[in-house]
C-alpha cells in the first residue's frame, strides 16, 4: 500500500532527533527554489496528477510539484468515497517522495462537513459526515458538541490525508447583509471565542502531532464589518469599515484562538478604512500582520494569505482580477514583495514561484527572510509526522470517513441546532405536531414524511402545511459571485404572496434556512409556527416538528425588524439593530413527546 522510505541516513529523516534539529538540517540542504516552493499553496482537483486543470487556470499537480517545487495544496471538490480520497493522497505523496529531498505534500481543505457547496468557501460533504453549518453549531450553545464535531472531522480528515483545515472562521456577524455569515459562530465575541477554542482543541488535539489537523483560523483581524455587507472577494466589497470604532471587538476570537494554540492564521482580503492601520488589503498589511498579529498578539505560527491576491485567476473559464485591494497599481512581483515584507509565510491560491525566486536573486528580498517562512512551514510538516509517513491506509479511510456513528452524531447536531421562533399553544400546527396529521408540503420530499404523517396534495385537504424555504438574497453573476448570498434580506413579494395564500387556507409551519439574519417579520405574521435551521436534513427537521427529539436551539445573532434598521446599524458593532424582531439567544424549548417514527402513519 505504501512505498518504503528510501534508504537515507540524513539527519532530517531521523525521527529520534528534535524537530528543530531536523528542520535546521533539511533547510541547510535546500536551494532557493525549494524554499520558495514551500511558500505557495494552490488549489487542485482530485484526479490524474498529470492533467492540466484548465477550468481553474492551473497547471497540473505534477507540474506544480516537480517544476515549481510546491508541497501545499488546497483540495477542491468532493470524492465519491473515503477510499477514493485516500488512494489519491497516496498517489500524490508517492510523486512528492520521488522528488529532490522528498518533501511530503500537505493537503488542506475548506470546510466540507456542512450543507454549503461554494468552491470559494466550502465544499459539499460528499462521503464525509454531515453537520449543521458553523452557525448551527453556535445555535447549540455547546462547546462540548463543537469539540465533538471537530474531533470527528479530524479523524475523517486524517484518514483521507488532509492535514490542514482552512478554518475555523471566527469573524463576527455584526453586519447582517454579509454573505459569509453562515461560516461564522454568529454575532457575539464571547460565544465565538469559547466555541472557536473548542473547535481548535478538537482538530489539533491537546498537542499538535501525527494524529492532528492543523487549523488555519480566519479571517484576521475579523472580516465581519464589511461596508454595506458586500464581500471582499469582489471589488465592490473591498472596504472594511468601523463606524462604531469597534475594531478591537473583532480581535477577541483571534486572541482566544492564539491562546488555544491555533497553528495558522489567514488574513482577509479587505482593506481597513479609517483606522490606525495601513489602508491596504490585510494580506499586504505590515501594520496588521507584523505589528498587530506578530508583535502585539505574539503569534509565531504560519500566516497564509487568502487566495489569489497576487495574479489574476481563472474561475470556470472566466478571468478574475487579483484581489489586490489597495495595491491594484502594483505589479505581481511588487505585490509578492509587499506580502513577504508584511510578515506572511505563504501565498494562497497562487503558483507564481518564479516571481519570488527572482525577487530573492535580484536582492529585493533576502534569503534570510525566506528562511524564516520556510522554517515555519517545514516545522509543521515534521510535527504532523508527514516526513515519517505521509501515506494513509485506504481500508481505514473507507471505514472511518462517513461511518454510521459519525453520521448519527452529525444528524443529532442538526436536530440540536434547530431554533423554534414562534408556535401557537393550540391547534394542529402547534409544536410538537401530532402523528398521522394530513400534511401538505413544499420543500420536503414526500418520502421523508413517511412515518410521520399522511401526505395530501391539496392544501384544502390538509390539517397542516409544512414549508421549507431559504433566506432571501440578490442573485449575482460572474465568477464565484453566484455562490455568495448577498444583498437584500427581504423576502420577495411573490414568495410572501404564495405563503400568505397557503396560510389563509391551512395552518402553516415554515422552516427557514438561515445563512444570514433574514427579515422574518412577514413570515411570523402569517405562519402559525416558524423555526429556522442552519443546515439540516428533512429528517432532522421532521424529528423536531413531530417531537421525536426536543427543540432547544438559540439564535446566534439578532434578527432585524426592518430594512431601515439593517441600513442604520453600525457594521462593526454587535447587537446594534434597533428593536430587533428576535434577540440573540431567542429560541423556544419544545420538549420531545415521542421516541420514534410511527410506522403506521
Coordinates of C-alpha atoms in Angstrom, one line a residue:
X1 CA 0.0 0.0 0.0
X2 CA 2.8 2.4 0.9
X3 CA 6.2 2.9 -0.7
X4 CA 9.1 2.1 1.6
X5 CA 11.0 5.1 2.7
X6 CA 14.2 5.4 0.6
X7 CA 17.3 4.2 2.3
X8 CA 18.8 7.5 3.5
X9 CA 20.7 8.3 6.6
X10 CA 20.4 12.1 6.6
X11 CA 19.7 13.7 9.9
X12 CA 16.3 15.1 8.9
X13 CA 15.0 11.6 8.3
X14 CA 15.8 10.6 11.9
X15 CA 12.5 10.7 13.9
X16 CA 14.5 10.4 17.1
X17 CA 16.0 13.9 16.7
X18 CA 14.2 17.0 17.9
X19 CA 12.1 18.7 15.3
X20 CA 14.2 21.9 15.5
X21 CA 17.3 19.8 14.5
X22 CA 15.6 18.1 11.7
X23 CA 14.3 21.4 10.3
X24 CA 17.7 23.0 10.5
X25 CA 19.4 20.1 8.8
X26 CA 16.9 20.0 5.9
X27 CA 16.8 23.8 5.5
X28 CA 20.6 23.8 5.1
X29 CA 20.3 21.4 2.1
X30 CA 17.5 23.3 0.2
X31 CA 18.1 25.8 -2.5
X32 CA 16.1 28.9 -3.1
X33 CA 13.6 27.2 -5.4
X34 CA 12.9 24.6 -2.8
X35 CA 12.2 27.1 -0.1
X36 CA 10.1 29.3 -2.3
X37 CA 8.0 26.3 -3.3
X38 CA 7.0 25.9 0.3
X39 CA 5.7 29.4 0.4
X40 CA 2.9 28.8 -2.2
X41 CA -0.4 27.0 -1.7
X42 CA -2.5 26.4 -4.8
X43 CA -5.8 24.6 -5.4
X44 CA -6.0 21.2 -7.0
X45 CA -8.7 18.8 -8.0
X46 CA -8.6 15.1 -7.3
X47 CA -7.8 13.1 -10.4
X48 CA -4.8 12.5 -12.7
X49 CA -1.9 14.5 -11.3
X50 CA -0.5 14.9 -14.8
X51 CA -3.7 16.5 -16.2
X52 CA -3.8 20.3 -16.6
X53 CA -6.7 22.0 -14.7
X54 CA -7.8 24.3 -17.4
X55 CA -11.2 25.0 -15.9
X56 CA -9.3 26.6 -12.9
X57 CA -6.4 28.1 -15.0
X58 CA -3.9 25.9 -13.2
X59 CA -1.0 23.7 -14.3
X60 CA -1.1 20.1 -13.4
X61 CA -0.4 19.0 -9.9
X62 CA 2.6 17.1 -11.3
X63 CA 4.0 20.3 -12.8
X64 CA 3.5 22.2 -9.6
X65 CA 5.3 19.6 -7.6
X66 CA 8.1 18.7 -10.0
X67 CA 8.8 22.1 -11.7
X68 CA 7.6 24.7 -9.1
X69 CA 8.6 22.5 -6.1
X70 CA 5.3 23.2 -4.4
X71 CA 4.2 21.0 -1.5
X72 CA 1.0 22.6 -0.2
X73 CA -2.4 22.1 -1.9
X74 CA -6.0 23.0 -1.2
X75 CA -8.2 20.2 -2.4
X76 CA -11.3 21.3 -4.2
X77 CA -14.4 19.1 -4.9
X78 CA -15.8 16.1 -3.3
X79 CA -14.7 12.5 -3.9
X80 CA -17.0 9.6 -4.4
X81 CA -15.7 7.8 -1.3
X82 CA -13.2 7.9 1.5
X83 CA -11.2 5.3 -0.3
X84 CA -11.0 7.5 -3.4
X85 CA -9.6 10.3 -1.3
X86 CA -7.0 8.1 0.4
X87 CA -5.9 6.5 -2.8
X88 CA -5.4 9.9 -4.4
X89 CA -3.5 11.1 -1.4
X90 CA -1.1 8.2 -1.6
X91 CA -0.6 8.8 -5.3
X92 CA 0.3 12.4 -4.6
X93 CA 2.6 11.5 -1.8
X94 CA 4.4 8.9 -3.9
X95 CA 5.0 11.6 -6.5
X96 CA 6.4 14.0 -3.9
X97 CA 8.6 11.3 -2.3
X98 CA 10.4 10.8 -5.6
X99 CA 11.5 14.4 -5.9
X100 CA 14.6 16.1 -4.7
X101 CA 14.7 15.9 -0.9
X102 CA 11.3 14.1 -0.8
X103 CA 9.4 16.8 1.0
X104 CA 5.9 15.4 1.6
X105 CA 2.8 17.2 0.4
X106 CA 0.5 18.9 2.9
X107 CA -3.2 18.7 1.8
X108 CA -5.7 21.3 3.1
X109 CA -9.4 21.9 2.6
X110 CA -12.1 24.4 3.2
X111 CA -15.0 23.2 5.4
X112 CA -16.6 20.0 3.9
X113 CA -19.0 18.8 6.6
X114 CA -22.0 21.1 6.1
X115 CA -24.6 21.9 3.5
X116 CA -22.8 24.7 1.6
X117 CA -21.3 23.9 -1.8
X118 CA -19.3 27.0 -2.7
X119 CA -15.9 26.4 -4.4
X120 CA -14.6 29.7 -2.9
X121 CA -15.7 29.0 0.7
X122 CA -16.9 25.4 1.5
X123 CA -17.1 22.0 -0.2
X124 CA -20.1 19.7 -0.3
X125 CA -19.9 17.0 2.4
X126 CA -19.8 14.1 -0.1
X127 CA -18.7 10.9 1.7
X128 CA -18.0 12.8 5.0
X129 CA -20.4 13.0 7.9
X130 CA -22.8 16.0 7.6
X131 CA -23.3 18.6 10.3
X132 CA -25.0 21.9 10.6
X133 CA -23.1 24.9 9.3
X134 CA -20.9 26.7 11.8
X135 CA -23.9 29.0 12.6
X136 CA -25.8 25.9 13.6
X137 CA -23.0 24.7 15.9
X138 CA -23.3 28.1 17.6
X139 CA -27.0 27.7 17.9
X140 CA -26.5 24.6 20.1
X141 CA -24.5 26.8 22.6
X142 CA -22.4 23.7 23.4
X143 CA -18.7 23.8 23.4
X144 CA -18.7 20.1 24.1
X145 CA -20.7 19.4 20.9
X146 CA -18.4 21.7 18.9
X147 CA -15.3 19.8 20.1
X148 CA -17.0 16.5 19.3
X149 CA -17.7 17.8 15.8
X150 CA -14.1 18.9 15.4
X151 CA -12.7 15.6 16.7
X152 CA -14.8 13.6 14.3
X153 CA -13.9 15.9 11.4
X154 CA -10.3 15.5 12.4
X155 CA -10.5 11.7 12.3
X156 CA -12.1 11.8 8.8
X157 CA -9.5 14.4 7.6
X158 CA -6.6 12.4 8.8
X159 CA -8.0 9.2 7.3
X160 CA -8.2 10.9 4.0
X161 CA -4.7 12.5 4.2
X162 CA -5.9 16.1 4.8
X163 CA -3.7 17.7 7.4
X164 CA -4.7 21.4 7.4
X165 CA -8.2 22.8 8.0
X166 CA -8.7 26.2 6.3
X167 CA -11.0 27.0 9.2
X168 CA -12.4 27.9 11.7
X169 CA -13.9 31.1 10.6
X170 CA -14.2 33.3 13.7
X171 CA -15.4 36.5 12.0
X172 CA -18.2 38.2 13.9
X173 CA -21.6 38.7 12.2
X174 CA -22.1 42.3 13.1
X175 CA -23.2 43.3 9.5
X176 CA -26.3 41.2 8.8
X177 CA -26.0 41.5 5.0
X178 CA -22.6 39.9 4.7
X179 CA -22.6 36.8 2.5
X180 CA -20.2 34.8 4.7
X181 CA -22.1 34.8 8.0
X182 CA -23.1 31.2 7.5
X183 CA -19.5 30.2 8.2
X184 CA -19.3 32.1 11.5
X185 CA -20.3 31.4 15.1
X186 CA -22.6 34.4 15.0
X187 CA -22.5 37.9 16.4
X188 CA -21.2 37.6 19.9
X189 CA -17.4 37.7 20.6
X190 CA -17.6 35.7 23.8
X191 CA -19.6 32.8 22.4
X192 CA -17.4 32.8 19.3
X193 CA -14.3 32.8 21.4
X194 CA -15.5 29.8 23.6
X195 CA -16.6 27.8 20.6
X196 CA -13.5 28.6 18.5
X197 CA -11.3 27.3 21.3
X198 CA -13.3 24.0 21.5
X199 CA -13.1 23.7 17.7
X200 CA -9.3 24.1 17.6
X201 CA -8.9 21.7 20.5
X202 CA -10.9 19.1 18.6
X203 CA -8.9 19.4 15.4
X204 CA -5.4 19.9 16.8
X205 CA -5.7 17.5 19.8
X206 CA -4.0 18.5 23.1
X207 CA -0.6 18.7 21.3
X208 CA -0.2 19.1 17.6
X209 CA 1.2 15.9 16.3
X210 CA 0.8 13.0 13.8
X211 CA -2.9 12.5 14.7
X212 CA -3.7 16.2 14.4
X213 CA -5.1 18.5 11.8
X214 CA -3.6 22.0 11.8
X215 CA -6.2 24.8 12.0
X216 CA -5.9 28.0 9.9
X217 CA -8.0 30.4 11.8
X218 CA -9.6 33.1 9.7
X219 CA -10.0 35.9 8.6
X220 CA -7.7 38.1 10.7
X221 CA -8.3 40.7 12.1
X222 CA -12.0 39.9 11.6
X223 CA -13.9 40.0 8.3
X224 CA -17.4 40.9 9.6
X225 CA -17.7 44.7 9.3
X226 CA -17.9 44.8 5.5
X227 CA -19.2 48.1 4.0
X228 CA -22.9 47.6 3.0
X229 CA -22.4 43.9 3.7
X230 CA -20.6 43.3 0.4
X231 CA -17.9 40.6 0.4
X232 CA -14.3 41.3 -0.1
X233 CA -14.0 38.6 -2.7
X234 CA -15.3 41.3 -5.1
X235 CA -14.1 44.9 -5.9
X236 CA -17.3 46.4 -4.6
X237 CA -16.8 44.8 -1.2
X238 CA -13.1 45.6 -0.7
X239 CA -13.7 48.0 2.2
X240 CA -14.0 47.1 5.9
X241 CA -15.5 49.9 7.9
X242 CA -15.6 50.7 11.6
X243 CA -18.2 53.5 12.2
X244 CA -18.5 52.4 15.8
X245 CA -14.7 52.4 16.4
X246 CA -15.0 48.8 17.4
X247 CA -12.0 47.3 15.7
X248 CA -10.8 45.5 18.9
X249 CA -14.1 43.7 19.5
X250 CA -13.4 41.7 16.3
X251 CA -10.0 40.7 17.6
X252 CA -11.3 38.9 20.6
X253 CA -11.9 35.5 19.0
X254 CA -8.4 35.6 17.4
X255 CA -6.9 36.2 20.8
X256 CA -8.7 33.2 22.1
X257 CA -7.6 31.1 19.1
X258 CA -4.0 32.1 19.7
X259 CA -4.3 31.3 23.4
X260 CA -5.6 27.8 22.4
X261 CA -2.7 27.3 20.1
X262 CA -4.1 27.6 16.6
X263 CA -1.2 26.7 14.3
X264 CA -2.0 29.0 11.4
X265 CA -3.8 32.3 10.6
X266 CA -5.3 33.7 7.4
X267 CA -5.8 37.5 6.9
X268 CA -8.8 38.5 4.8
X269 CA -9.0 40.3 1.5
X270 CA -10.5 43.5 2.9
X271 CA -8.8 46.8 3.5
X272 CA -9.5 48.7 6.7
X273 CA -10.9 52.2 6.3
X274 CA -10.5 54.9 8.9
X275 CA -8.3 53.0 11.4
X276 CA -4.7 53.3 12.6
X277 CA -3.7 50.6 10.2
X278 CA -2.5 51.0 6.6
X279 CA -5.3 51.2 4.1
X280 CA -4.4 48.2 2.0
X281 CA -5.7 44.6 2.0
X282 CA -4.8 42.7 5.1
X283 CA -2.6 40.2 3.2
X284 CA -0.3 43.1 2.2
X285 CA -0.6 44.9 5.5
X286 CA 2.6 45.0 7.6
X287 CA 1.0 47.1 10.3
X288 CA -1.6 44.3 10.8
X289 CA 0.4 41.1 10.2
X290 CA 3.7 42.1 11.8
X291 CA 2.7 45.0 14.1
X292 CA -0.6 43.6 15.4
X293 CA -0.6 39.8 14.9
X294 CA 3.1 39.0 15.4
X295 CA 4.3 41.7 17.8
X296 CA 1.2 42.8 19.8
X297 CA -0.5 39.4 19.9
X298 CA 2.6 37.3 19.9
X299 CA 1.6 34.8 17.1
X300 CA 4.6 32.9 15.8
X301 CA 2.7 30.3 13.7
X302 CA 2.1 30.2 9.9
X303 CA 0.4 33.2 8.2
X304 CA -1.1 32.3 4.8
X305 CA -2.8 34.9 2.7
X306 CA -6.3 34.4 1.3
X307 CA -6.5 33.1 -2.2
X308 CA -5.5 34.9 -5.4
X309 CA -4.3 38.3 -4.3
X310 CA -1.2 38.4 -6.5
X311 CA -2.2 37.4 -10.0
X312 CA -5.4 37.2 -12.0
X313 CA -7.2 33.8 -11.8
X314 CA -9.5 31.7 -13.8
X315 CA -12.8 30.6 -12.5
X316 CA -14.9 28.3 -14.7
X317 CA -13.2 29.7 -17.7
X318 CA -13.7 33.4 -16.7
X319 CA -10.8 35.6 -15.8
X320 CA -11.0 37.3 -12.4
X321 CA -8.8 40.2 -11.4
X322 CA -6.4 39.6 -8.5
X323 CA -8.0 40.7 -5.2
X324 CA -5.1 43.1 -4.5
X325 CA -7.2 45.7 -2.8
X326 CA -5.4 49.0 -2.2
X327 CA -2.4 47.8 -4.3
X328 CA -4.1 47.3 -7.6
X329 CA -1.5 49.6 -9.2
X330 CA 1.4 47.3 -8.2
X331 CA 2.8 44.6 -10.4
X332 CA 2.5 40.9 -9.3
X333 CA 6.2 41.0 -8.3
X334 CA 5.7 44.1 -6.2
X335 CA 2.7 42.6 -4.5
X336 CA 4.6 39.5 -3.6
X337 CA 7.4 41.5 -2.2
X338 CA 4.9 43.5 -0.1
X339 CA 3.2 40.3 1.2
X340 CA 6.5 38.8 2.3
X341 CA 7.7 42.1 3.8
X342 CA 4.4 42.3 5.7
X343 CA 5.2 39.1 7.5
X344 CA 3.2 36.4 5.7
X345 CA 4.7 33.0 5.2
X346 CA 2.6 31.6 2.4
X347 CA 0.6 32.9 -0.5
X348 CA -2.7 31.2 -1.0
X349 CA -4.2 30.3 -4.4
X350 CA -1.0 31.2 -6.4
X351 CA 1.7 29.3 -8.2
X352 CA 3.9 32.1 -9.4
X353 CA 7.0 30.8 -7.7
X354 CA 9.3 32.2 -10.3
X355 CA 8.5 35.7 -9.3
X356 CA 9.5 35.2 -5.7
X357 CA 12.7 33.4 -6.8
X358 CA 13.6 36.4 -8.9
X359 CA 12.9 38.8 -6.0
X360 CA 15.5 36.9 -4.0
X361 CA 18.1 36.6 -6.7
X362 CA 17.8 40.3 -7.5
X363 CA 18.4 41.2 -3.8
X364 CA 14.9 42.7 -3.3
X365 CA 14.2 40.0 -0.6
X366 CA 16.9 38.3 1.4
X367 CA 17.5 34.6 1.7
X368 CA 17.3 35.0 5.5
X369 CA 13.7 36.3 5.2
X370 CA 12.8 33.3 3.0
X371 CA 14.4 31.0 5.6
X372 CA 12.1 32.4 8.3
X373 CA 8.9 31.3 6.5
X374 CA 10.4 28.0 5.2
X375 CA 11.4 27.1 8.8
X376 CA 7.8 27.6 10.0
X377 CA 6.4 25.6 7.1
X378 CA 8.8 22.7 7.4
X379 CA 8.4 22.7 11.2
X380 CA 4.7 21.9 10.8
X381 CA 5.3 19.1 8.3
X382 CA 7.7 17.5 10.8
X383 CA 5.4 18.0 13.7
X384 CA 2.4 16.5 11.8
X385 CA 4.6 13.4 11.1
X386 CA 4.4 13.8 7.3
X387 CA 8.1 13.2 6.9
X388 CA 7.9 10.0 8.8
X389 CA 4.8 8.6 7.0
X390 CA 2.7 10.7 4.6
X391 CA 0.7 7.7 3.4
X392 CA -2.7 6.7 4.7
X393 CA -4.5 3.3 5.0
X394 CA -7.1 3.1 2.2
X395 CA -9.1 0.4 4.0
X396 CA -9.2 2.5 7.2
X397 CA -10.3 5.6 5.2
X398 CA -13.2 3.7 3.8
X399 CA -14.2 2.6 7.3
X400 CA -13.7 5.9 9.1
X401 CA -15.0 8.5 6.7
X402 CA -18.7 8.9 7.0
X403 CA -19.2 5.9 9.2
X404 CA -22.6 5.3 10.8
X405 CA -21.7 6.6 14.2
X406 CA -20.2 9.8 12.8
X407 CA -23.3 10.4 10.5
X408 CA -25.6 9.8 13.5
X409 CA -23.7 12.4 15.5
X410 CA -24.0 14.9 12.7
X411 CA -27.7 14.3 12.5
X412 CA -28.1 14.7 16.2
X413 CA -26.2 18.1 15.9
X414 CA -28.5 19.1 13.1
X415 CA -31.5 18.5 15.4
X416 CA -29.9 20.3 18.3
X417 CA -29.3 23.4 16.3
X418 CA -32.9 23.8 15.1
X419 CA -34.4 27.0 16.6
X420 CA -38.1 27.5 17.1
X421 CA -39.0 31.2 17.0
X422 CA -42.8 31.0 17.3
X423 CA -45.5 28.5 17.7
X424 CA -49.1 28.6 18.9
X425 CA -50.3 26.9 22.1
X426 CA -53.2 25.1 20.5
X427 CA -54.3 23.9 17.0
X428 CA -52.9 21.4 14.6
X429 CA -49.8 23.5 13.8
X430 CA -48.7 23.8 17.4
X431 CA -45.5 22.0 18.3
X432 CA -44.9 19.2 18.6
X433 CA -47.1 18.1 15.7
X434 CA -49.4 15.1 16.2
X435 CA -48.6 11.9 14.3
X436 CA -50.9 11.0 11.5
X437 CA -51.9 14.5 10.5
X438 CA -52.8 15.1 6.9
X439 CA -49.9 17.3 5.7
X440 CA -49.4 19.3 2.6
X441 CA -45.7 20.1 2.0
X442 CA -43.4 22.3 -0.1
X443 CA -39.7 21.9 0.1
X444 CA -39.8 18.5 1.7
X445 CA -39.5 15.2 -0.2
X446 CA -42.6 13.1 0.2
X447 CA -40.6 10.0 1.2
X448 CA -39.3 11.8 4.3
X449 CA -42.8 12.3 5.6
X450 CA -43.4 8.5 5.7
X451 CA -43.9 7.5 9.3
X452 CA -44.9 11.0 10.4
X453 CA -48.0 12.0 8.5
X454 CA -50.5 11.3 5.7
X455 CA -49.4 13.2 2.6
X456 CA -52.0 15.2 0.7
X457 CA -51.5 17.2 -2.5
X458 CA -54.2 19.8 -2.0
X459 CA -53.8 22.4 0.9
X460 CA -57.5 22.4 1.3
X461 CA -57.5 18.8 2.3
X462 CA -54.6 19.2 4.9
X463 CA -54.7 19.6 8.6
X464 CA -51.4 21.5 8.4
X465 CA -48.9 22.7 5.8
X466 CA -45.1 22.3 6.2
X467 CA -42.9 24.6 4.1
X468 CA -39.1 24.8 3.9
X469 CA -37.7 27.9 2.3
X470 CA -34.3 29.6 2.1
X471 CA -33.4 33.1 3.4
X472 CA -33.6 35.7 0.6
X473 CA -30.7 37.1 -1.3
X474 CA -30.0 39.0 -4.5
X475 CA -28.6 36.7 -7.2
X476 CA -25.3 37.8 -8.6
X477 CA -23.4 36.8 -11.8
X478 CA -19.8 36.3 -12.8
X479 CA -17.1 34.1 -11.5
X480 CA -17.8 32.8 -8.0
X481 CA -20.4 35.6 -7.2
X482 CA -23.4 33.3 -7.7
X483 CA -22.2 31.2 -4.8
X484 CA -22.3 34.2 -2.4
X485 CA -25.8 35.0 -0.9
X486 CA -25.6 38.8 -0.6
X487 CA -27.8 41.9 -0.9
X488 CA -31.3 42.3 0.4
X489 CA -32.6 40.4 3.4
X490 CA -36.2 40.9 2.4
X491 CA -38.4 38.0 1.0
X492 CA -39.7 38.7 -2.5
X493 CA -43.4 39.8 -2.9
X494 CA -44.0 36.6 -4.9
X495 CA -42.8 34.4 -2.0
X496 CA -44.9 36.2 0.5
X497 CA -48.0 36.2 -1.6
X498 CA -47.6 32.4 -2.1
X499 CA -47.1 31.8 1.6
X500 CA -50.0 34.1 2.6
X501 CA -52.4 32.2 0.3
X502 CA -51.3 28.9 1.8
X503 CA -51.6 30.2 5.4
X504 CA -55.1 31.5 4.6
X505 CA -56.0 28.0 3.6
X506 CA -54.4 25.8 6.3
X507 CA -52.4 26.4 9.5
X508 CA -48.8 26.6 8.2
X509 CA -45.4 25.7 9.6
X510 CA -42.5 27.5 7.9
X511 CA -38.8 26.4 8.3
X512 CA -36.3 29.0 7.0
X513 CA -32.7 28.1 6.2
X514 CA -30.8 31.0 7.7
X515 CA -27.4 31.7 6.2
X516 CA -28.0 35.3 7.1
X517 CA -30.3 37.1 9.6
X518 CA -33.3 37.4 7.2
X519 CA -36.2 39.9 7.8
X520 CA -38.6 37.4 9.2
X521 CA -41.4 39.7 10.3
X522 CA -43.6 38.9 7.3
X523 CA -43.2 35.2 7.8
X524 CA -44.0 35.3 11.5
X525 CA -47.0 37.4 10.7
X526 CA -48.6 34.7 8.5
X527 CA -47.3 31.3 9.8
X528 CA -48.6 29.5 12.9
X529 CA -45.1 28.1 13.6
X530 CA -41.8 29.4 12.5
X531 CA -38.5 27.7 13.0
X532 CA -35.1 28.2 11.5
X533 CA -32.3 25.9 10.5
X534 CA -28.6 26.4 9.6
X535 CA -28.2 23.4 7.5
X536 CA -30.4 20.4 8.4
X537 CA -31.8 17.4 6.6
X538 CA -35.5 16.9 6.1
X539 CA -35.3 14.1 8.7
X540 CA -33.8 16.3 11.3
X541 CA -36.5 19.0 10.8
X542 CA -39.3 16.5 10.9
X543 CA -37.9 14.8 14.0
X544 CA -38.1 18.1 15.9
X545 CA -41.5 19.1 14.4
X546 CA -43.1 15.8 15.4
X547 CA -41.5 15.6 18.8
X548 CA -39.1 12.7 18.2
X549 CA -36.4 15.0 19.7
X550 CA -36.7 18.2 21.6
X551 CA -36.0 21.6 20.2
X552 CA -33.7 23.9 22.1
X553 CA -31.5 25.8 19.6
X554 CA -30.9 29.5 20.2
X555 CA -30.3 32.3 17.7
X556 CA -26.6 33.1 17.2
X557 CA -27.5 36.7 16.2
X558 CA -30.2 39.3 16.3
X559 CA -33.0 39.2 13.7
X560 CA -33.6 42.7 12.4
X561 CA -37.1 44.1 12.4
X562 CA -37.0 46.3 9.2
X563 CA -34.8 47.1 6.2
X564 CA -34.2 50.6 7.6
X565 CA -32.8 49.1 10.8
X566 CA -30.4 47.0 8.8
X567 CA -29.1 50.0 7.0
X568 CA -28.9 52.2 10.1
X569 CA -26.9 49.8 12.3
X570 CA -23.1 50.2 12.6
X571 CA -21.3 47.5 10.7
X572 CA -18.7 46.8 13.4
X573 CA -21.0 46.9 16.5
X574 CA -22.8 43.9 17.8
X575 CA -26.5 44.0 18.7
X576 CA -26.8 47.5 17.2
X577 CA -30.1 46.8 15.3
X578 CA -32.9 48.9 16.6
X579 CA -35.8 47.0 18.1
X580 CA -34.9 43.6 16.7
X581 CA -37.7 41.2 15.9
X582 CA -35.8 38.4 17.9
X583 CA -32.8 38.9 20.1
X584 CA -29.6 36.9 20.1
X585 CA -30.3 33.8 22.3
X586 CA -34.0 33.6 21.5
X587 CA -35.4 30.1 20.9
X588 CA -38.3 28.2 22.4
X589 CA -37.7 25.0 24.2
X590 CA -40.1 22.3 22.8
X591 CA -40.0 19.0 24.6
X592 CA -39.9 15.7 22.9
X593 CA -43.0 13.6 23.2
X594 CA -42.2 10.5 21.0
X595 CA -39.3 8.2 20.8
X596 CA -39.5 7.2 17.2
X597 CA -41.5 7.4 14.0
X598 CA -44.9 5.9 13.7
X599 CA -44.6 3.2 11.1
X600 CA -48.3 3.0 10.7
X601 CA -48.8 6.7 9.8

